PDB file of C-alpha atoms in Angstrom:
ATOM      1  CA  UNK A   1     112.511  85.987  91.822  1.00  0.00           C
ATOM      2  CA  UNK A   2     112.298  89.707  93.515  1.00  0.00           C
ATOM      3  CA  UNK A   3     109.698  91.012  95.015  1.00  0.00           C
ATOM      4  CA  UNK A   4     109.352  95.292  94.111  1.00  0.00           C
ATOM      5  CA  UNK A   5     108.410  97.971  95.955  1.00  0.00           C
ATOM      6  CA  UNK A   6     106.598 100.788  94.169  1.00  0.00           C
ATOM      7  CA  UNK A   7     106.062 104.295  96.020  1.00  0.00           C
ATOM      8  CA  UNK A   8     104.576 107.397  95.069  1.00  0.00           C
ATOM      9  CA  UNK A   9     104.875 110.078  97.447  1.00  0.00           C
ATOM     10  CA  UNK A  10     102.398 112.919  96.733  1.00  0.00           C
ATOM     11  CA  UNK A  11     103.696 115.689  98.480  1.00  0.00           C
ATOM     12  CA  UNK A  12     106.879 117.062  96.232  1.00  0.00           C
ATOM     13  CA  UNK A  13     108.389 116.301  93.178  1.00  0.00           C
ATOM     14  CA  UNK A  14     110.325 113.516  92.371  1.00  0.00           C
ATOM     15  CA  UNK A  15     108.299 111.620  94.803  1.00  0.00           C
ATOM     16  CA  UNK A  16     108.613 108.335  93.154  1.00  0.00           C
ATOM     17  CA  UNK A  17     111.208 105.670  93.540  1.00  0.00           C
ATOM     18  CA  UNK A  18     111.158 101.587  93.645  1.00  0.00           C
ATOM     19  CA  UNK A  19     113.481  99.151  95.440  1.00  0.00           C
ATOM     20  CA  UNK A  20     113.933  95.606  95.402  1.00  0.00           C
ATOM     21  CA  UNK A  21     112.883  94.414  98.649  1.00  0.00           C
ATOM     22  CA  UNK A  22     112.401  90.569  98.865  1.00  0.00           C
ATOM     23  CA  UNK A  23     114.141  88.217  96.814  1.00  0.00           C
ATOM     24  CA  UNK A  24     115.034  84.065  96.712  1.00  0.00           C
ATOM     25  CA  UNK A  25     117.333  82.980  94.082  1.00  0.00           C
ATOM     26  CA  UNK A  26     116.621  80.458  91.955  1.00  0.00           C
ATOM     27  CA  UNK A  27     118.480  78.099  89.179  1.00  0.00           C
ATOM     28  CA  UNK A  28     116.464  75.617  88.917  1.00  0.00           C
ATOM     29  CA  UNK A  29     114.233  74.663  85.641  1.00  0.00           C
ATOM     30  CA  UNK A  30     116.029  77.848  84.274  1.00  0.00           C
ATOM     31  CA  UNK A  31     115.611  79.160  81.577  1.00  0.00           C
ATOM     32  CA  UNK A  32     111.682  78.472  80.913  1.00  0.00           C
ATOM     33  CA  UNK A  33     111.321  77.415  77.373  1.00  0.00           C
ATOM     34  CA  UNK A  34     108.773  79.718  75.439  1.00  0.00           C
ATOM     35  CA  UNK A  35     104.988  78.517  76.423  1.00  0.00           C
ATOM     36  CA  UNK A  36     106.457  75.897  79.153  1.00  0.00           C
ATOM     37  CA  UNK A  37     104.826  76.693  82.736  1.00  0.00           C
ATOM     38  CA  UNK A  38     106.260  76.619  85.979  1.00  0.00           C
ATOM     39  CA  UNK A  39     104.036  76.307  89.084  1.00  0.00           C
ATOM     40  CA  UNK A  40     106.043  76.762  92.486  1.00  0.00           C
ATOM     41  CA  UNK A  41     105.396  78.706  95.800  1.00  0.00           C
ATOM     42  CA  UNK A  42     108.921  81.496  96.650  1.00  0.00           C
ATOM     43  CA  UNK A  43     109.148  82.298 100.152  1.00  0.00           C
ATOM     44  CA  UNK A  44     111.042  85.891  99.748  1.00  0.00           C
ATOM     45  CA  UNK A  45     113.137  87.117 102.687  1.00  0.00           C
ATOM     46  CA  UNK A  46     112.918  90.717 103.206  1.00  0.00           C
ATOM     47  CA  UNK A  47     116.297  92.260 101.412  1.00  0.00           C
ATOM     48  CA  UNK A  48     118.843  93.394 104.545  1.00  0.00           C
ATOM     49  CA  UNK A  49     121.157  96.284 104.161  1.00  0.00           C
ATOM     50  CA  UNK A  50     120.752  99.714 102.771  1.00  0.00           C
ATOM     51  CA  UNK A  51     118.600 100.149  99.622  1.00  0.00           C
ATOM     52  CA  UNK A  52     118.931 102.885  97.550  1.00  0.00           C
ATOM     53  CA  UNK A  53     115.522 104.512  98.255  1.00  0.00           C
ATOM     54  CA  UNK A  54     113.251 104.601 101.293  1.00  0.00           C
ATOM     55  CA  UNK A  55     111.204 101.277 102.095  1.00  0.00           C
ATOM     56  CA  UNK A  56     107.688 102.022 103.199  1.00  0.00           C
ATOM     57  CA  UNK A  57     107.133  99.782 106.414  1.00  0.00           C
ATOM     58  CA  UNK A  58     104.009  99.558 108.793  1.00  0.00           C
ATOM     59  CA  UNK A  59     106.071 100.046 111.963  1.00  0.00           C
ATOM     60  CA  UNK A  60     109.990 100.633 112.853  1.00  0.00           C
ATOM     61  CA  UNK A  61     112.951  98.944 110.511  1.00  0.00           C
ATOM     62  CA  UNK A  62     114.684  98.169 113.855  1.00  0.00           C
ATOM     63  CA  UNK A  63     111.948  96.136 114.997  1.00  0.00           C
ATOM     64  CA  UNK A  64     112.800  92.671 115.340  1.00  0.00           C
ATOM     65  CA  UNK A  65     110.338  91.542 112.437  1.00  0.00           C
ATOM     66  CA  UNK A  66     109.542  94.395 110.171  1.00  0.00           C
ATOM     67  CA  UNK A  67     106.547  94.248 107.897  1.00  0.00           C
ATOM     68  CA  UNK A  68     105.902  95.990 104.342  1.00  0.00           C
ATOM     69  CA  UNK A  69     103.562  98.023 103.711  1.00  0.00           C
ATOM     70  CA  UNK A  70     100.383  96.888 102.695  1.00  0.00           C
ATOM     71  CA  UNK A  71      98.897  98.007  99.271  1.00  0.00           C
ATOM     72  CA  UNK A  72      95.437  99.602 100.851  1.00  0.00           C
ATOM     73  CA  UNK A  73      92.395 100.716  98.780  1.00  0.00           C
ATOM     74  CA  UNK A  74      90.274 102.970 100.936  1.00  0.00           C
ATOM     75  CA  UNK A  75      86.463 102.516 100.268  1.00  0.00           C
ATOM     76  CA  UNK A  76      85.049 105.752 101.391  1.00  0.00           C
ATOM     77  CA  UNK A  77      86.694 108.741 101.266  1.00  0.00           C
ATOM     78  CA  UNK A  78      85.309 111.787 102.810  1.00  0.00           C
ATOM     79  CA  UNK A  79      85.711 114.825 100.164  1.00  0.00           C
ATOM     80  CA  UNK A  80      86.036 117.604 103.545  1.00  0.00           C
ATOM     81  CA  UNK A  81      88.596 115.285 104.872  1.00  0.00           C
ATOM     82  CA  UNK A  82      90.675 114.678 101.849  1.00  0.00           C
ATOM     83  CA  UNK A  83      93.485 116.330 101.221  1.00  0.00           C
ATOM     84  CA  UNK A  84      94.535 116.517  97.485  1.00  0.00           C
ATOM     85  CA  UNK A  85      98.212 117.928  98.011  1.00  0.00           C
ATOM     86  CA  UNK A  86      99.157 114.575 100.006  1.00  0.00           C
ATOM     87  CA  UNK A  87      98.889 111.045  99.791  1.00  0.00           C
ATOM     88  CA  UNK A  88     101.372 107.865  99.672  1.00  0.00           C
ATOM     89  CA  UNK A  89     100.513 105.156  97.109  1.00  0.00           C
ATOM     90  CA  UNK A  90     102.078 101.594  97.812  1.00  0.00           C
ATOM     91  CA  UNK A  91     102.074  98.860  95.235  1.00  0.00           C
ATOM     92  CA  UNK A  92     104.357  95.781  94.274  1.00  0.00           C
ATOM     93  CA  UNK A  93     105.087  93.346  91.414  1.00  0.00           C
ATOM     94  CA  UNK A  94     106.955  90.307  91.359  1.00  0.00           C
ATOM     95  CA  UNK A  95     109.537  89.690  88.593  1.00  0.00           C
TER      96      UNK A  95
END
């Protein structure tokens, strides 16, 4: 099981990248048969080491317990303050 962080930086070309940022190894109940279900809670640990691309964090990676950046949806955008050339979109998926 791994969590993948997808980051889109809208200020330069090729500003889209993704990293596996957390993982938990699991071999029990694998493989799942077609039509079967599995309900289990996993505790994903932040991947240590140097990833291929940047990781979006709330604060510094050197902090004792870094937190991954959250996915945030702005409820209201003031059009006069909005810069159409700069945005960072962060999303996650688990596989």
